[in-house]
Short mmCIF file of C-alpha atoms and ligand atoms in Angstrom, two decimals:
data_model
loop_
_atom_site.label_atom_id
_atom_site.label_comp_id
_atom_site.label_asym_id
_atom_site.label_seq_id
_atom_site.Cartn_x
_atom_site.Cartn_y
_atom_site.Cartn_z
CA MET A 1 28.75 -62.74 -108.58
CA PRO A 2 24.39 -61.97 -108.87
CA LYS A 3 22.83 -63.59 -111.56
CA SER A 4 19.74 -61.67 -110.92
CA VAL A 5 20.49 -59.43 -108.56
CA HIS A 6 21.97 -56.20 -110.67
CA PRO A 7 22.57 -52.88 -108.50
CA ALA A 8 21.39 -50.52 -111.21
CA ASP A 9 24.73 -48.15 -111.38
CA LYS A 10 27.00 -50.82 -111.29
CA GLN A 11 27.66 -53.09 -114.49
CA THR A 12 28.28 -56.90 -115.37
CA ILE A 13 31.44 -56.93 -117.45
CA TRP A 14 33.56 -59.26 -119.89
CA ILE A 15 36.73 -58.85 -120.00
CA THR A 16 39.09 -61.08 -122.46
CA GLY A 17 42.89 -61.21 -122.60
CA ALA A 18 42.25 -60.18 -119.15
CA SER A 19 45.63 -61.70 -117.59
CA SER A 20 48.22 -58.61 -118.28
CA GLY A 21 48.86 -55.53 -120.04
CA ILE A 22 45.48 -53.52 -121.20
CA GLY A 23 43.51 -55.80 -120.59
CA ALA A 24 44.52 -56.34 -116.49
CA ALA A 25 44.54 -52.65 -116.42
CA LEU A 26 40.85 -52.10 -116.59
CA VAL A 27 40.33 -54.50 -114.91
CA HIS A 28 41.57 -52.68 -111.99
CA MET A 29 39.79 -49.52 -112.86
CA LEU A 30 36.34 -51.59 -113.59
CA THR A 31 36.32 -53.28 -110.07
CA GLY A 32 37.37 -50.17 -108.75
CA GLU A 33 35.01 -48.56 -109.73
CA GLY A 34 32.60 -51.24 -107.97
CA HIS A 35 31.63 -52.90 -111.77
CA PHE A 36 31.44 -56.85 -111.77
CA VAL A 37 34.16 -58.40 -114.18
CA ILE A 38 34.53 -61.35 -115.10
CA ILE A 39 37.78 -61.70 -116.85
CA SER A 40 39.49 -64.54 -119.49
CA GLY A 41 42.43 -65.83 -120.66
CA ARG A 42 44.40 -69.16 -121.45
CA ASN A 43 46.26 -68.58 -117.70
CA ARG A 44 44.26 -69.43 -115.05
CA ASP A 45 46.81 -68.63 -112.52
CA ALA A 46 46.93 -65.17 -113.81
CA LEU A 47 43.80 -64.74 -114.12
CA LEU A 48 43.78 -65.86 -110.03
CA GLU A 49 46.34 -63.72 -109.35
CA LEU A 50 43.74 -60.99 -110.85
CA GLN A 51 41.02 -61.93 -109.14
CA LYS A 52 43.21 -61.85 -105.30
CA PRO A 53 42.11 -57.32 -104.26
CA ALA A 54 37.86 -58.02 -105.42
CA PRO A 55 36.99 -61.64 -105.12
CA LYS A 56 33.41 -60.28 -104.66
CA LEU A 57 33.64 -58.87 -107.69
CA VAL A 58 35.58 -60.75 -109.99
CA LYS A 59 35.27 -63.27 -111.42
CA VAL A 60 37.71 -65.80 -113.36
CA LEU A 61 36.77 -67.92 -116.97
CA PRO A 62 39.73 -69.40 -118.38
CA CYS A 63 39.76 -69.96 -122.17
CA ASP A 64 41.12 -70.14 -125.79
CA VAL A 65 39.43 -67.58 -127.72
CA GLY A 66 40.49 -69.09 -131.09
CA ASP A 67 39.84 -72.33 -129.86
CA ASP A 68 35.78 -72.36 -130.45
CA ALA A 69 35.77 -75.64 -128.09
CA SER A 70 36.89 -74.18 -125.49
CA MET A 71 34.87 -71.24 -126.24
CA ALA A 72 32.01 -73.55 -126.22
CA GLU A 73 32.86 -74.32 -122.83
CA ALA A 74 33.16 -70.96 -121.93
CA GLY A 75 29.90 -69.95 -123.24
CA ALA A 76 28.05 -72.23 -120.54
CA LEU A 77 30.02 -71.55 -117.70
CA LEU A 78 29.40 -67.85 -118.17
CA ARG A 79 25.83 -67.83 -118.63
CA ASP A 80 26.00 -69.79 -115.24
CA ILE A 81 27.46 -66.98 -114.07
CA THR A 82 24.81 -64.18 -115.68
CA ASP A 83 22.17 -63.89 -117.59
CA GLN A 84 22.92 -60.26 -118.86
CA LEU A 85 26.30 -58.17 -120.22
CA ASP A 86 26.30 -54.53 -120.46
CA LEU A 87 29.80 -54.03 -121.40
CA VAL A 88 32.13 -57.08 -123.27
CA ILE A 89 35.80 -55.94 -124.10
CA ALA A 90 37.56 -58.05 -126.63
CA CYS A 91 41.08 -57.50 -125.00
CA ALA A 92 42.66 -59.93 -126.05
CA GLY A 93 44.92 -60.72 -128.69
CA THR A 94 48.70 -62.15 -129.58
CA CYS A 95 51.54 -60.07 -132.24
CA GLU A 96 53.95 -62.42 -134.12
CA TYR A 97 55.85 -60.35 -137.21
CA ASP A 98 57.07 -62.02 -140.13
CA ASP A 99 60.91 -61.28 -139.70
CA ASP A 100 62.18 -62.48 -143.04
CA LEU A 101 58.69 -62.99 -144.96
CA SER A 102 58.80 -66.50 -144.39
CA LEU A 103 55.15 -66.23 -144.86
CA ASP A 104 55.11 -69.54 -141.75
CA ILE A 105 51.28 -69.67 -142.73
CA ALA A 106 51.19 -71.63 -139.06
CA SER A 107 52.56 -68.32 -137.26
CA TYR A 108 49.70 -66.31 -139.15
CA ARG A 109 46.84 -68.53 -138.34
CA ARG A 110 48.29 -67.83 -134.65
CA VAL A 111 47.46 -64.03 -135.17
CA PHE A 112 44.38 -64.42 -136.86
CA ASP A 113 43.31 -66.86 -134.36
CA SER A 114 43.42 -64.79 -131.17
CA ASN A 115 43.00 -61.20 -132.92
CA PHE A 116 40.48 -61.88 -135.60
CA PHE A 117 38.35 -65.22 -134.95
CA GLY A 118 39.28 -64.65 -131.24
CA VAL A 119 36.83 -61.57 -131.22
CA VAL A 120 33.98 -62.84 -133.06
CA ASN A 121 33.90 -66.35 -131.20
CA THR A 122 33.97 -63.81 -128.48
CA LEU A 123 31.13 -61.90 -129.75
CA ARG A 124 29.08 -65.80 -130.93
CA VAL A 125 28.79 -66.52 -127.04
CA ALA A 126 28.45 -62.93 -125.62
CA LEU A 127 25.56 -61.60 -127.97
CA PRO A 128 22.61 -63.38 -126.58
CA LEU A 129 23.65 -62.08 -122.82
CA LEU A 130 24.52 -58.52 -124.48
CA ASN A 131 20.77 -58.99 -126.01
CA ASN A 132 19.48 -58.94 -122.20
CA VAL A 133 20.03 -55.12 -121.70
CA ARG A 134 18.88 -51.48 -122.52
CA ALA A 135 22.20 -50.18 -124.21
CA PRO A 136 24.81 -53.08 -124.16
CA VAL A 137 28.00 -51.59 -125.23
CA PHE A 138 30.50 -54.68 -127.58
CA VAL A 139 34.11 -53.41 -127.37
CA ALA A 140 37.32 -54.75 -129.50
CA LEU A 141 40.82 -53.67 -129.39
CA GLY A 142 41.65 -52.99 -132.97
CA SER A 143 45.42 -51.09 -133.74
CA LEU A 144 46.84 -48.04 -135.69
CA SER A 145 48.72 -50.39 -137.13
CA SER A 146 45.68 -51.25 -139.17
CA VAL A 147 45.80 -47.26 -141.22
CA VAL A 148 48.74 -48.34 -143.36
CA GLY A 149 51.10 -51.09 -144.28
CA PHE A 150 54.09 -51.91 -142.00
CA PRO A 151 56.91 -54.01 -142.24
CA ARG A 152 57.13 -57.07 -140.59
CA ALA A 153 53.33 -56.73 -139.75
CA GLU A 154 51.66 -58.58 -142.45
CA ALA A 155 50.05 -61.05 -139.80
CA TYR A 156 49.51 -59.02 -137.59
CA GLY A 157 48.38 -56.16 -139.11
CA ALA A 158 46.13 -57.74 -141.18
CA SER A 159 44.16 -58.99 -138.58
CA LYS A 160 43.64 -56.12 -136.91
CA ALA A 161 42.67 -54.61 -140.67
CA ALA A 162 40.07 -57.59 -141.02
CA LEU A 163 38.99 -57.05 -137.39
CA GLN A 164 38.50 -53.16 -137.94
CA TYR A 165 36.67 -54.39 -141.13
CA PHE A 166 34.51 -56.85 -139.14
CA MET A 167 33.28 -54.40 -136.07
CA ASP A 168 32.57 -51.67 -139.18
CA ALA A 169 30.50 -54.30 -140.80
CA LEU A 170 28.85 -54.63 -137.27
CA ARG A 171 28.47 -51.32 -136.73
CA ALA A 172 26.25 -51.18 -139.95
CA ASP A 173 24.03 -53.98 -139.13
CA THR A 174 23.63 -53.57 -135.92
CA SER A 175 22.36 -49.27 -137.03
CA ASN A 176 18.60 -49.93 -135.43
CA VAL A 177 19.52 -51.65 -132.83
CA ALA A 178 20.52 -51.14 -129.29
CA LEU A 179 23.62 -53.21 -129.80
CA ARG A 180 26.78 -50.10 -130.11
CA SER A 181 30.09 -51.47 -131.58
CA VAL A 182 33.39 -49.36 -130.41
CA LEU A 183 36.76 -49.95 -132.13
CA VAL A 184 39.47 -49.07 -130.12
CA ARG A 185 43.26 -48.36 -132.16
CA PRO A 186 45.59 -47.43 -129.52
CA GLY A 187 49.73 -46.97 -130.62
CA PHE A 188 51.90 -48.76 -128.52
CA ILE A 189 51.74 -49.51 -124.94
CA ASP A 190 54.19 -50.91 -122.36
CA THR A 191 52.40 -54.61 -122.09
CA PRO A 192 54.47 -57.94 -122.25
CA LEU A 193 53.17 -58.36 -125.94
CA THR A 194 55.46 -55.11 -126.75
CA ARG A 195 58.61 -55.68 -124.22
CA GLU A 196 60.04 -58.03 -126.82
CA ASN A 197 60.46 -55.34 -130.05
CA ASP A 198 63.75 -54.26 -130.47
CA PHE A 199 62.77 -51.32 -131.80
CA GLU A 200 61.97 -47.37 -130.66
CA MET A 201 58.06 -47.14 -129.97
CA PRO A 202 57.46 -43.61 -130.15
CA PHE A 203 54.63 -42.23 -127.55
CA LEU A 204 54.76 -45.30 -125.97
CA MET A 205 51.64 -45.59 -123.32
CA ALA A 206 51.67 -46.49 -119.95
CA PRO A 207 48.52 -49.71 -119.79
CA ASP A 208 46.53 -47.56 -117.25
CA GLU A 209 46.70 -44.40 -118.86
CA ALA A 210 45.63 -47.07 -121.87
CA ALA A 211 42.86 -48.02 -120.23
CA ARG A 212 41.99 -44.97 -119.04
CA ARG A 213 41.07 -43.57 -122.37
CA ILE A 214 39.65 -46.20 -123.32
CA LEU A 215 36.51 -46.09 -120.88
CA SER A 216 36.39 -42.44 -121.05
CA GLY A 217 35.75 -42.78 -124.88
CA ILE A 218 33.30 -45.86 -124.34
CA ARG A 219 31.49 -43.01 -121.67
CA ARG A 220 31.37 -40.72 -124.31
CA GLY A 221 29.90 -42.59 -127.10
CA LYS A 222 32.48 -42.89 -129.12
CA SER A 223 33.34 -45.57 -132.45
CA VAL A 224 36.25 -45.88 -132.61
CA ILE A 225 38.89 -44.37 -130.10
CA ASP A 226 42.35 -43.77 -131.12
CA PHE A 227 44.81 -42.93 -129.26
CA PRO A 228 47.82 -41.60 -128.40
CA ARG A 229 46.88 -38.44 -131.09
CA ARG A 230 50.05 -37.52 -131.92
CA MET A 231 50.33 -41.00 -133.54
CA SER A 232 46.96 -41.02 -134.77
CA TRP A 233 46.96 -38.30 -136.90
CA PRO A 234 49.96 -38.63 -139.17
CA LEU A 235 49.31 -42.32 -139.67
CA ARG A 236 45.87 -41.28 -141.02
CA LEU A 237 47.23 -38.71 -142.35
CA LEU A 238 49.64 -40.80 -143.99
CA GLY A 239 46.98 -43.56 -144.76
CA PHE A 240 45.23 -40.90 -147.07
CA LEU A 241 48.85 -40.34 -148.25
CA ARG A 242 49.78 -43.58 -149.62
CA PRO A 243 52.24 -43.15 -151.54
CA VAL A 244 54.38 -40.91 -149.57
CA TRP A 245 53.88 -44.06 -147.34
CA PHE A 246 55.35 -46.30 -149.29
CA ALA A 247 58.36 -43.63 -151.10
CA VAL A 248 60.00 -42.03 -148.21
CA CYS A 249 58.21 -44.09 -144.58
CA ALA A 250 58.59 -48.17 -145.65
CA PRO A 251 62.13 -48.17 -147.40
CA ARG A 252 63.65 -46.69 -143.89
CA MET A 253 61.69 -49.09 -142.01
CA THR A 254 61.43 -52.81 -143.47
CA ARG A 255 64.61 -54.67 -142.92
CA ILE A 256 64.17 -56.97 -146.37
CA LYS A 257 67.42 -55.90 -148.31
CA LYS A 258 66.83 -59.25 -150.86
CA LEU A 259 64.41 -62.16 -151.59
CA ARG A 260 65.45 -65.34 -150.58
CA ARG A 261 65.41 -67.53 -154.00
CA GLY A 262 63.45 -70.54 -154.36
N1 NAP B 1 50.52 -53.40 -127.12
C1 NAP B 1 50.45 -52.27 -127.60
O1 NAP B 1 51.09 -51.70 -128.12
C2 NAP B 1 48.98 -52.86 -128.86
C3 NAP B 1 48.35 -51.75 -129.35
C4 NAP B 1 47.81 -52.26 -130.02
C5 NAP B 1 46.84 -53.11 -129.86
N2 NAP B 1 46.39 -53.98 -129.21
C6 NAP B 1 46.21 -55.14 -128.58
O2 NAP B 1 45.35 -54.72 -127.45
C7 NAP B 1 45.14 -56.05 -126.98
C8 NAP B 1 45.73 -56.16 -125.66
O3 NAP B 1 47.32 -56.34 -125.76
P1 NAP B 1 48.14 -56.23 -124.77
O4 NAP B 1 49.29 -55.18 -124.95
O5 NAP B 1 47.73 -55.71 -123.19
O6 NAP B 1 49.35 -57.49 -124.29
P2 NAP B 1 49.15 -58.33 -123.54
O7 NAP B 1 49.85 -57.74 -121.69
O8 NAP B 1 50.28 -59.31 -124.10
O9 NAP B 1 47.69 -59.41 -123.57
C9 NAP B 1 47.30 -60.04 -124.75
C10 NAP B 1 46.61 -60.38 -123.54
O10 NAP B 1 45.74 -61.62 -124.65
C11 NAP B 1 45.40 -62.98 -124.01
N3 NAP B 1 44.97 -63.63 -125.08
C12 NAP B 1 46.34 -63.51 -126.13
N4 NAP B 1 46.12 -64.77 -126.51
C13 NAP B 1 44.53 -65.79 -126.67
C14 NAP B 1 43.78 -66.40 -126.75
N5 NAP B 1 44.59 -67.15 -127.77
N6 NAP B 1 42.89 -66.70 -125.76
C15 NAP B 1 42.10 -66.10 -125.00
N7 NAP B 1 43.17 -65.32 -124.61
C16 NAP B 1 44.61 -64.67 -125.01
C17 NAP B 1 46.59 -63.29 -122.77
O11 NAP B 1 46.19 -64.02 -122.32
P3 NAP B 1 46.87 -65.51 -122.01
O12 NAP B 1 48.05 -65.78 -122.82
O13 NAP B 1 46.69 -66.11 -120.26
O14 NAP B 1 46.18 -66.31 -123.15
C18 NAP B 1 46.53 -61.69 -122.43
O15 NAP B 1 45.89 -61.23 -121.29
C19 NAP B 1 45.32 -57.01 -128.21
O16 NAP B 1 45.03 -57.38 -129.13
C20 NAP B 1 46.37 -55.94 -128.87
O17 NAP B 1 46.96 -56.68 -130.43
C21 NAP B 1 47.94 -53.35 -128.03
#
């Protein structure tokens, strides 16, 4: 990947969480269009596999987005690879459900490290390089789960709600500068993240379709990209009608019948 030569119609893009699911689908789509893509995740072998079809367009940058030391190292390597980033997509994320309200703090920290602090780390490393282009874009993967409180999603949903606030604040703080921030809130996508789910996932979507909608939304200048609409509209409505959500929907969804005794 050239550090200084930059064809006008091709972008330099960094994607975290690229080793599978939505991130990998974005990599396929963007390299198919001839863009230079730097791919991150913890699984180096999966990243090398992803690089194989387009070795000239893809650079592998393994890192743990939740680990500050790993991200400092990745930042130095990133600056060796490129001096500018047109687009960053912070896709890295994980999900752990709290099945029985165990409030296992280690689990909550793991989820927040990847889903919230991972995005903050990614932006911190990327910001100076985003600042070197005319119209930089920073994208983070939130979730429609942050619209209302889902049973068992205390950790996951809270991390995505925190991320949503962070992206809103970032959008406010960058009102007068070139950086555009974009929050993506998908419904259920068929990836390794959801494959273990033991409940019905309405409107389950293929990762390729999710990637297509994300890129289309970014290119249409959207600040929030929600999909599928069949899921986002009812959830947003229930977000306004919170008493209905908690009185009618939540009791049918929760698996908690009684609380543990001390
Ligand atoms: N699938 C859905 O239904 C759905 C719905 C709403 C939002 N999302 C969000 O979409 C994003 C992508 O998820 P996905 O469905 O594509 O899941 P996935 O296939 O499990 O991909 C998650 C990616 O994140 C990486 N990752 C996780 N923790 C990391 C860390 N600490 N450091 C670096 N990389 C890390 C994983 O790679 P390594 O294991 O190699 O590190 C993997 O590449 C996530 O933020 C997820 O919350 C997904």
